[in-house]
GROMACS .gro file of C-alpha atoms in nm:
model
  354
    1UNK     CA    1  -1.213   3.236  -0.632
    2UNK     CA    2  -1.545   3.117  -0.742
    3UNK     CA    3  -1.807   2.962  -0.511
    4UNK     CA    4  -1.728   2.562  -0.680
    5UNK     CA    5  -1.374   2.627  -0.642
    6UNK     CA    6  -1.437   2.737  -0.240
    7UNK     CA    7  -1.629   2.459  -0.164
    8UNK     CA    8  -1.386   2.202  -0.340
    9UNK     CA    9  -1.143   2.359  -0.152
   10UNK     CA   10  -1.297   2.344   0.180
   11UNK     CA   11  -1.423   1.986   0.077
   12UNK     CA   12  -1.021   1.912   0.076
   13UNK     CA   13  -0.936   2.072   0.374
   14UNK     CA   14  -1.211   1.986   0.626
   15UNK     CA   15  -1.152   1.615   0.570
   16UNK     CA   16  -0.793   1.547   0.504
   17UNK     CA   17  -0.735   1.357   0.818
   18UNK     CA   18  -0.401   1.444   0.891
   19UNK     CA   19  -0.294   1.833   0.925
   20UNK     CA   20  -0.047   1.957   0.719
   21UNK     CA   21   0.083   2.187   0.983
   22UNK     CA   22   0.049   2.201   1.331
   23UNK     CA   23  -0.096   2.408   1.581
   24UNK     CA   24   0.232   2.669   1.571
   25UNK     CA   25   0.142   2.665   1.160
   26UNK     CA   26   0.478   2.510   1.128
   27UNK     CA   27   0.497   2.204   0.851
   28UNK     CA   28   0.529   1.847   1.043
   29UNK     CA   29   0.852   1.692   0.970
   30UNK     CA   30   0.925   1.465   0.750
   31UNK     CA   31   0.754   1.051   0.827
   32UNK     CA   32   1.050   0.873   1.011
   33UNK     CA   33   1.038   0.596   0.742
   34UNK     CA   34   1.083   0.797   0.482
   35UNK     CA   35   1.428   0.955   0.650
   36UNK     CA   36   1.570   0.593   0.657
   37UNK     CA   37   1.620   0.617   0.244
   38UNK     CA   38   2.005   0.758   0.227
   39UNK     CA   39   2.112   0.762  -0.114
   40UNK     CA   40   1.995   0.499  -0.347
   41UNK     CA   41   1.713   0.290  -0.247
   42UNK     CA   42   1.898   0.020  -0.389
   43UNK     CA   43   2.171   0.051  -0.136
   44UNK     CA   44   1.964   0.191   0.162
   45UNK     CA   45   1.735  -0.195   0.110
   46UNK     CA   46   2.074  -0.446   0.054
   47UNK     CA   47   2.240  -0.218   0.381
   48UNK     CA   48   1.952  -0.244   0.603
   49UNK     CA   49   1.924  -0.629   0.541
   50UNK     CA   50   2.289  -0.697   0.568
   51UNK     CA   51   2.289  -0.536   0.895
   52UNK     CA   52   1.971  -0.639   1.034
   53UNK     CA   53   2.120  -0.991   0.962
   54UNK     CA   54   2.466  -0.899   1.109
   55UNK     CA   55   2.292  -0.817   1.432
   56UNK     CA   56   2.104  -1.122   1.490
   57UNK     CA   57   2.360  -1.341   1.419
   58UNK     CA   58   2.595  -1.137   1.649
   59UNK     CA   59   2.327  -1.202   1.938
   60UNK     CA   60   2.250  -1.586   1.881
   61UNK     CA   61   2.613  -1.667   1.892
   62UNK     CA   62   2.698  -1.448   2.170
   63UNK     CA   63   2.424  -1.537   2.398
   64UNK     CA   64   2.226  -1.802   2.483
   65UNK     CA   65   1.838  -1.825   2.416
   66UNK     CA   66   1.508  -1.943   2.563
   67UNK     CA   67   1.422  -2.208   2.312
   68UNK     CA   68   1.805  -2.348   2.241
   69UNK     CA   69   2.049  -2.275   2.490
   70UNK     CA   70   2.296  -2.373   2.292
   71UNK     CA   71   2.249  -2.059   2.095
   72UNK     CA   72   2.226  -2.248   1.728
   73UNK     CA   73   2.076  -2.057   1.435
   74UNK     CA   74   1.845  -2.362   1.338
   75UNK     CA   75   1.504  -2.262   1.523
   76UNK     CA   76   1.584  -1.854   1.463
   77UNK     CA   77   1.658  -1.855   1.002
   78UNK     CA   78   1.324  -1.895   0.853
   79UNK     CA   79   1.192  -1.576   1.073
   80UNK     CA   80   1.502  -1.381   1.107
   81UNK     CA   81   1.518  -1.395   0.733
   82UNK     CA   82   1.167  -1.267   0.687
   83UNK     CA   83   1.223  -0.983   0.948
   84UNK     CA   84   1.531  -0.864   0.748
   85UNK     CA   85   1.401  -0.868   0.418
   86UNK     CA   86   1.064  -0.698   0.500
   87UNK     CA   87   1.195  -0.429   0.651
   88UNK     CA   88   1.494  -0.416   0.361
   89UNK     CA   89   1.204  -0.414   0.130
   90UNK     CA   90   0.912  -0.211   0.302
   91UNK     CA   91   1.103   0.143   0.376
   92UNK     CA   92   1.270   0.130  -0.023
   93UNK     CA   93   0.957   0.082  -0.130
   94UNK     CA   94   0.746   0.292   0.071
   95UNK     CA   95   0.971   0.591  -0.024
   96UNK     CA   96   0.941   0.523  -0.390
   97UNK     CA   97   0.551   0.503  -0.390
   98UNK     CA   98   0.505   0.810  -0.196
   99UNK     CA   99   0.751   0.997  -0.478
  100UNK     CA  100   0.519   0.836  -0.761
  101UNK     CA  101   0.184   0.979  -0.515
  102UNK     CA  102   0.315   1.316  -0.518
  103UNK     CA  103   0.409   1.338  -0.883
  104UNK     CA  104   0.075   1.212  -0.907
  105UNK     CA  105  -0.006   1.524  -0.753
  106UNK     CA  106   0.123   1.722  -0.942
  107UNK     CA  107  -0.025   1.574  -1.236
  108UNK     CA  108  -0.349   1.581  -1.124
  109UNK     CA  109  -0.345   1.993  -1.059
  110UNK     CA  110  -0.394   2.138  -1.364
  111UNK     CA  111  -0.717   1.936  -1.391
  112UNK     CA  112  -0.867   2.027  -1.081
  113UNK     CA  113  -1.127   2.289  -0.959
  114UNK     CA  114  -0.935   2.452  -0.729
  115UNK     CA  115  -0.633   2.650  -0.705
  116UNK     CA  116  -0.313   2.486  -0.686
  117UNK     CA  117  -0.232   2.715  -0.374
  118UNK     CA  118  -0.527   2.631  -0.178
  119UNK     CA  119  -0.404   2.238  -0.212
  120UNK     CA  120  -0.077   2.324  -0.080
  121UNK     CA  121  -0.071   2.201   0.283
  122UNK     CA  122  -0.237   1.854   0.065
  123UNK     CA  123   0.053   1.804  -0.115
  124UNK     CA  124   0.304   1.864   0.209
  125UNK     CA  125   0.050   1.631   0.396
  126UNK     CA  126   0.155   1.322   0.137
  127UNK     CA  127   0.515   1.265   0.309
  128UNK     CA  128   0.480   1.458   0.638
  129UNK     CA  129   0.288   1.358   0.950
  130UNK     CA  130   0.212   1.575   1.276
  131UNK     CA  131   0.407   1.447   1.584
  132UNK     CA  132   0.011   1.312   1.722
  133UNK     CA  133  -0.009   1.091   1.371
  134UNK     CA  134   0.302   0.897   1.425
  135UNK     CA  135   0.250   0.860   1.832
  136UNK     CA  136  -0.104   0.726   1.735
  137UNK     CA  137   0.047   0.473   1.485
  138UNK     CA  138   0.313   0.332   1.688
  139UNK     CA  139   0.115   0.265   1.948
  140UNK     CA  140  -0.174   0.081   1.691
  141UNK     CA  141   0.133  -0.142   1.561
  142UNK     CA  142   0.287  -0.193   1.880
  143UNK     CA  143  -0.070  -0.315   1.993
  144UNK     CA  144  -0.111  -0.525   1.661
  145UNK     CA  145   0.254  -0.673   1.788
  146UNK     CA  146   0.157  -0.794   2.120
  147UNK     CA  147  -0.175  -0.951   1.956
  148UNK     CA  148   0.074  -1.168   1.729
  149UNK     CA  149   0.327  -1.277   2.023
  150UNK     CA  150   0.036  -1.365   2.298
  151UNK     CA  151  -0.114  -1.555   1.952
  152UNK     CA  152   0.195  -1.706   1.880
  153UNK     CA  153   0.340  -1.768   2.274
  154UNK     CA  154  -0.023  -1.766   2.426
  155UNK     CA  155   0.194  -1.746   2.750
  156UNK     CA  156   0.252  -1.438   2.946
  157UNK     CA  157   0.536  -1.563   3.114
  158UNK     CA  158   0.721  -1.734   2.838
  159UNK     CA  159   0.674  -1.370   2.647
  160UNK     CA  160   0.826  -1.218   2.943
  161UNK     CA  161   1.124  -1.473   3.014
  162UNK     CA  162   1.210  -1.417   2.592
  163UNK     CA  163   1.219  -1.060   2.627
  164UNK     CA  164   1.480  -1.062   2.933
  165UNK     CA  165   1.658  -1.386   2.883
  166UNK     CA  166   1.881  -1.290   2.664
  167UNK     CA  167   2.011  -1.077   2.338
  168UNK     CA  168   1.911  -1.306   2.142
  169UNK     CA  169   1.547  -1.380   2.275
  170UNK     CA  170   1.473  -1.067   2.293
  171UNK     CA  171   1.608  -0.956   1.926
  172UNK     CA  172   1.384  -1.206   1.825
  173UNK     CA  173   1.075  -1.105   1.998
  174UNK     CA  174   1.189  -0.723   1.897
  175UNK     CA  175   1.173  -0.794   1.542
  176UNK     CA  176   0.856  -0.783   1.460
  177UNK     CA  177   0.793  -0.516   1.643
  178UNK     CA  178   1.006  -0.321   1.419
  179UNK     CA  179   0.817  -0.454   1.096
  180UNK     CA  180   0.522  -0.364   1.301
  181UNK     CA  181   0.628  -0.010   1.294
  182UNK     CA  182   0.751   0.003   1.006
  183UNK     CA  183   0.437  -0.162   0.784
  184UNK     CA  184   0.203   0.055   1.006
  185UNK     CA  185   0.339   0.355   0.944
  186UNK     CA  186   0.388   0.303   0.561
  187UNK     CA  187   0.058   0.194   0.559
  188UNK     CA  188  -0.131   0.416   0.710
  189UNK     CA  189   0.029   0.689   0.524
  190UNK     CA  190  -0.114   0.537   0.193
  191UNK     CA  191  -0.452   0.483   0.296
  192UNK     CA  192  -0.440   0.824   0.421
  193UNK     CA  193  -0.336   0.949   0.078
  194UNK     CA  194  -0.540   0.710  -0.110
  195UNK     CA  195  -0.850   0.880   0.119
  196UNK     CA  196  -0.732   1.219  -0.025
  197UNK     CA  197  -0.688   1.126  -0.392
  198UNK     CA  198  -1.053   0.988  -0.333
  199UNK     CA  199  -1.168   1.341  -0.244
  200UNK     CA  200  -0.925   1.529  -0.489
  201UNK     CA  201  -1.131   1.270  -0.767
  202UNK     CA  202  -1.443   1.474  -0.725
  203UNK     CA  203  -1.255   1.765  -0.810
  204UNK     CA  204  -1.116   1.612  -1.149
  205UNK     CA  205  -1.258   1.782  -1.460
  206UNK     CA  206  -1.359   1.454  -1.671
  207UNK     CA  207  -1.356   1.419  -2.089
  208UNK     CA  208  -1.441   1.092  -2.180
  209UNK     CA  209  -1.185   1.113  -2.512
  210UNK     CA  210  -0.915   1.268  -2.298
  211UNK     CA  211  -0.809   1.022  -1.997
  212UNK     CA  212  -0.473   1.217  -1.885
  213UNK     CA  213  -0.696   1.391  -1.627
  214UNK     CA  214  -0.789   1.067  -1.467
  215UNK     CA  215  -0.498   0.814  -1.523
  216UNK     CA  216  -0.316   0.952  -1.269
  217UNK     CA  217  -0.533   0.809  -0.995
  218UNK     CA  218  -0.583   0.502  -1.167
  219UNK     CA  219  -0.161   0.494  -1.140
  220UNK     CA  220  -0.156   0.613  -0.784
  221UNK     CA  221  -0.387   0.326  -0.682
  222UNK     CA  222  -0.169   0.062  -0.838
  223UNK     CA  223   0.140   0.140  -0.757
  224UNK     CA  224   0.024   0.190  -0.360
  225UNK     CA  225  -0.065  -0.166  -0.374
  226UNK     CA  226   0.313  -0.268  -0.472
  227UNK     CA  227   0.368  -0.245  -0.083
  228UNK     CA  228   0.080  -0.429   0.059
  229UNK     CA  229   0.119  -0.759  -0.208
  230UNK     CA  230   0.502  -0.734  -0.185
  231UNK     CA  231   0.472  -0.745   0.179
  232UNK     CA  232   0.222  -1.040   0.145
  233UNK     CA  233   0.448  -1.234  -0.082
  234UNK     CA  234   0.736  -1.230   0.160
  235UNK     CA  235   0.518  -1.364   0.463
  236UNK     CA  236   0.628  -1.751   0.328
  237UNK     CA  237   0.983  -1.742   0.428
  238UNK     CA  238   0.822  -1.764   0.790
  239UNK     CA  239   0.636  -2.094   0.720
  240UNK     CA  240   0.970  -2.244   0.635
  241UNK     CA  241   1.067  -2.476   0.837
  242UNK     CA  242   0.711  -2.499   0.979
  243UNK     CA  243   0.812  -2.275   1.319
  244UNK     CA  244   0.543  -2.073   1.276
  245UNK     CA  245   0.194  -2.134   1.331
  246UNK     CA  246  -0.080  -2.017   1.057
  247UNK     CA  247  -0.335  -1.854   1.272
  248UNK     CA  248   0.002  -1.614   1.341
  249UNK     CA  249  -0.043  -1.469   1.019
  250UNK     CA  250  -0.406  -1.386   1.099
  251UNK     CA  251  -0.296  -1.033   1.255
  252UNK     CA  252  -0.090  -0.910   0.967
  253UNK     CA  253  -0.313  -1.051   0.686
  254UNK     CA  254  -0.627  -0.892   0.836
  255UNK     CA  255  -0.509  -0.557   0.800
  256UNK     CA  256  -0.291  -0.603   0.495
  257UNK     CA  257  -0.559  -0.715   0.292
  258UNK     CA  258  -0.833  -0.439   0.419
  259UNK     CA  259  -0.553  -0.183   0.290
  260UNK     CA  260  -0.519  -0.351  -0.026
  261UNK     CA  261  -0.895  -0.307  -0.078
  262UNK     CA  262  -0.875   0.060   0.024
  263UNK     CA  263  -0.549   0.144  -0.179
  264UNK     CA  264  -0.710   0.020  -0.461
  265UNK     CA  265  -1.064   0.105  -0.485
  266UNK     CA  266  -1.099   0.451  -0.270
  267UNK     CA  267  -0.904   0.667  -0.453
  268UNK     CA  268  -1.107   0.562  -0.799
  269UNK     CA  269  -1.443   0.498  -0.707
  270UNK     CA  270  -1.560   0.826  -0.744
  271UNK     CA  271  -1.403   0.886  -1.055
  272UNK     CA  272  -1.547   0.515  -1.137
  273UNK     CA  273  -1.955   0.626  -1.066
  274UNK     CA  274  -1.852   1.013  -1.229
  275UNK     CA  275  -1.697   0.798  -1.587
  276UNK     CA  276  -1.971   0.533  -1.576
  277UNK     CA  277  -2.261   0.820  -1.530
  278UNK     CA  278  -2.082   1.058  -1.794
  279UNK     CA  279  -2.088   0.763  -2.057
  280UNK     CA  280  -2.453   0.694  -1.998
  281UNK     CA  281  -2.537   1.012  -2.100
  282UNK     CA  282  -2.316   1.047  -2.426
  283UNK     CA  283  -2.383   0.713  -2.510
  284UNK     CA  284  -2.809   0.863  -2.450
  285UNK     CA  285  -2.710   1.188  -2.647
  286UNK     CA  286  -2.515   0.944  -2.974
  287UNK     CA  287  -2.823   0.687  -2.961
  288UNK     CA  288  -3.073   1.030  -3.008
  289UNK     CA  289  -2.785   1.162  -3.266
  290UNK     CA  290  -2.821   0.829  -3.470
  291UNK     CA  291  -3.232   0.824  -3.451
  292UNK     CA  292  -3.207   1.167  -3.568
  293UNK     CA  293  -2.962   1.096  -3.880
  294UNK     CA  294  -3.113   0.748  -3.937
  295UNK     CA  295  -3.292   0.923  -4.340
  296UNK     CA  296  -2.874   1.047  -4.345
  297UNK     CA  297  -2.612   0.954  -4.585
  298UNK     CA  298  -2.443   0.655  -4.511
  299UNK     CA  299  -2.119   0.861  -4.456
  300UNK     CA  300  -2.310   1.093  -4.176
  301UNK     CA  301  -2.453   0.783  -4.011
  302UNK     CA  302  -2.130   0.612  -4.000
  303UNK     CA  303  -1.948   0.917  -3.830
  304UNK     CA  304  -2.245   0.848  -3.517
  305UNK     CA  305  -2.242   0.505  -3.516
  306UNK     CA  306  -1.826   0.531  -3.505
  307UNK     CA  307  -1.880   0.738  -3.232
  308UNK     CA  308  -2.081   0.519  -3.034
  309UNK     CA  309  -1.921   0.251  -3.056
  310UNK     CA  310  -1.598   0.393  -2.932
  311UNK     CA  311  -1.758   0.547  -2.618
  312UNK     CA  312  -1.936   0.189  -2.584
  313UNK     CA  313  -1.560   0.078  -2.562
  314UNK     CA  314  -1.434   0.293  -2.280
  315UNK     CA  315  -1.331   0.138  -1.947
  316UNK     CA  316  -1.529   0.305  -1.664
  317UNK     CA  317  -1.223   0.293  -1.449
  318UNK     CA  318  -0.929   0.561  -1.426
  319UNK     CA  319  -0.692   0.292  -1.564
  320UNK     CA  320  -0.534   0.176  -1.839
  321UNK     CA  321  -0.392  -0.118  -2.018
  322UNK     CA  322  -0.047  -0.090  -1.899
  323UNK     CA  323  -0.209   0.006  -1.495
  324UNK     CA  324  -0.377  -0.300  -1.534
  325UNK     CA  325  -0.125  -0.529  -1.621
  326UNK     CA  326   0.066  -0.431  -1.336
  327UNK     CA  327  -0.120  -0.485  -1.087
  328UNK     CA  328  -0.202  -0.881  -1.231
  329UNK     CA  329   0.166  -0.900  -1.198
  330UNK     CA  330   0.190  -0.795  -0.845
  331UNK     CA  331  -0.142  -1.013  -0.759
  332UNK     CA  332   0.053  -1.319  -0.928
  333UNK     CA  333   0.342  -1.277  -0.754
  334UNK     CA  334   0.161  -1.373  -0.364
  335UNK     CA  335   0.044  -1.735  -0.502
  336UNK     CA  336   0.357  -1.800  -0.672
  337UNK     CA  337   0.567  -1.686  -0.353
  338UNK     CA  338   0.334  -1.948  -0.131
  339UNK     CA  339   0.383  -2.200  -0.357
  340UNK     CA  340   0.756  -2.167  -0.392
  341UNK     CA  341   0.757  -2.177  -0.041
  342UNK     CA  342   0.550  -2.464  -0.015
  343UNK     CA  343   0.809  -2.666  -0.277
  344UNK     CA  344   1.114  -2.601  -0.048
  345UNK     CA  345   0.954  -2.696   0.282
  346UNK     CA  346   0.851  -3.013   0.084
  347UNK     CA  347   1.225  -3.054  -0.077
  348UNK     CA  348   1.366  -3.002   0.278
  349UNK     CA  349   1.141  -3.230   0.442
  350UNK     CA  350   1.227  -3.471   0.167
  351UNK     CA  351   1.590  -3.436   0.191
  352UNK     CA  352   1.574  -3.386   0.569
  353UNK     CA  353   1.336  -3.783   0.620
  354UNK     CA  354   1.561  -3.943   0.337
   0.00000   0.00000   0.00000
């Protein structure tokens, strides 16, 4: 192995964050999320809403709660319906994106410095976590899920009284614990990969006039963000109804939006400063071609200035047209959600007054 291709690899492997096998030098098992898929993600999504929804209508109607005795379903839908289709959505979702990071992967190897085998434990690290990794996690979301009750309750007592009242108090002060664990997990696990495509990006051999080497990253970073927005766009159904208060979102936006940051930009900044710094010099080394050739035939200069112009033209990000227009789409997709949700609170209200 040559000295670069050492010290890329041990730039890897010193800083992955998360070891790909643990002390025993077994591999980690599999992330817990990602062993919820069954099947087709399709059917693993509809199944977990359908009984997610089965269960908490089971416990309002079979025991009483702290806010309506009578056990009715008004005070519980708007919430209960956002707990069931987050989760329905997040674990689908999250095991599609990390298939699309490790094909990503494997796309990216043949254009890399270092020796597919000395990436190995890299590409196990993408979907498996060390037993520490995931104890760490749950207790960071169970910890962002108390923050969000005592916001939300701002009462010690009531939160206590919910929690042992009844099945159907405590299913609904349980549920967003599970999303908690869930969306912290999932991720967690992205930024962590989205950390190591950033490192494996100053590994990528760059051409200028031959992208394949980079759009992979570029693809990675966009589709990692389908999580975090679709998340975002789902956090409405709450407000309907107006049960919940805004500053509860405060704890899950916080978060959600820092990740959408780092999913997007970490993995391609390098690659951003490496593009923009390799097109500064060939667009220096056309300009001299074109001062050179100026006394040339027209033909000859043409060829340079044809040249120069089409490096002028090239994006200085690891994305292209189609990358691009996805992501607007997901972006789009959080107003429109808000504002939807904002028409039917008004339409109730409406129908609700009249």
């Amino acid at each position: 192995m040559s000295a670069s291709a050492e010290q890329g690899s041990s730039l890897v492997a010193d800083s992955s964050g998360t070891a790909a096998t643990d002390t025993a030098g077994t591999q980690p098992p599999r992330l817990w999320v990602l062993r919820l898929v069954f099947g087709s993600r399709w059917l693993t999504g509809v199944t977990i809403a359908i009984g997610m929804l089965l269960a908490y209508w089971l416990a309002a109607n079979y025991s009483e709660t702290v806010i309506q005795p009578e056990g009715a379903l008004a005070f519980f839908w708007s919430p209960v319906i956002f707990f069931c289709a987050i989760t329905a959505y997040l674990i689908p979702v999250f095991h599609y994106i990390t298939e699309q990071t490790e094909a990503a992967f494997d796309e990216l190897l043949p254009h890399l410095s270092v020796p597919a085998e000395g990436l190995a434990a890299e590409r196990i690290g993408i979907a498996h976590k060390p037993l520490r990794w995931v104890l760490i996690n749950m207790a960071l979301a169970c910890a962002f899920w108390f923050l969000q009750q005592w916001l939300l309750i701002q009462d010690w007592d009531t939160l206590v009284r919910a929690l042992t009242y009844s099945a159907a108090s405590a299913s609904f002060i349980l549920g967003p614990l599970l999303v908690w664990l869930v969306t912290s997990c999932a991720v967690h696990a992205l930024v962590n990969n989205a950390l190591l495509f950033r490192r494996l990006a100053r590994l990528v051999d760059v051409d200028l006039l031959d992208r394949s080497s980079v759009l992979p990253i570029g693809r990675m970073a966009v589709y990692s963000n389908l999580l975090v927005i679709g998340g975002m766009a789902l956090m409405p159904i709450m407000a309907i109804g107006g049960q919940t208060a805004w500053w509860g979102y405060i704890p899950a936006l916080i978060p959600m939006c820092s990740a959408a940051v780092v999913l997007f930009f970490a993995p391609q900044w390098p690659l951003h400063q490496r593009l923009r710094e390799q097109k500064a010099a060939e667009l220096e080394a056309a300009n001299a071609e074109i001062q050179k050739h100026r006394d040339a035939s027209h033909a000859e200069l043409a060829g340079y200035l044809a040249y120069r112009r089409e490096i002028r033209e090239l994006s200085n990000w690891p994305i292209d047209i189609g990358g691009i227009g996805r992501l607007l789409g997901y972006i789009v997709i959080v107003p429109l959600t808000w504002i939807g949700a904002a028409l039917i609170e008004m339409v109730v209200d409406s129908a609700i007054g009249g």
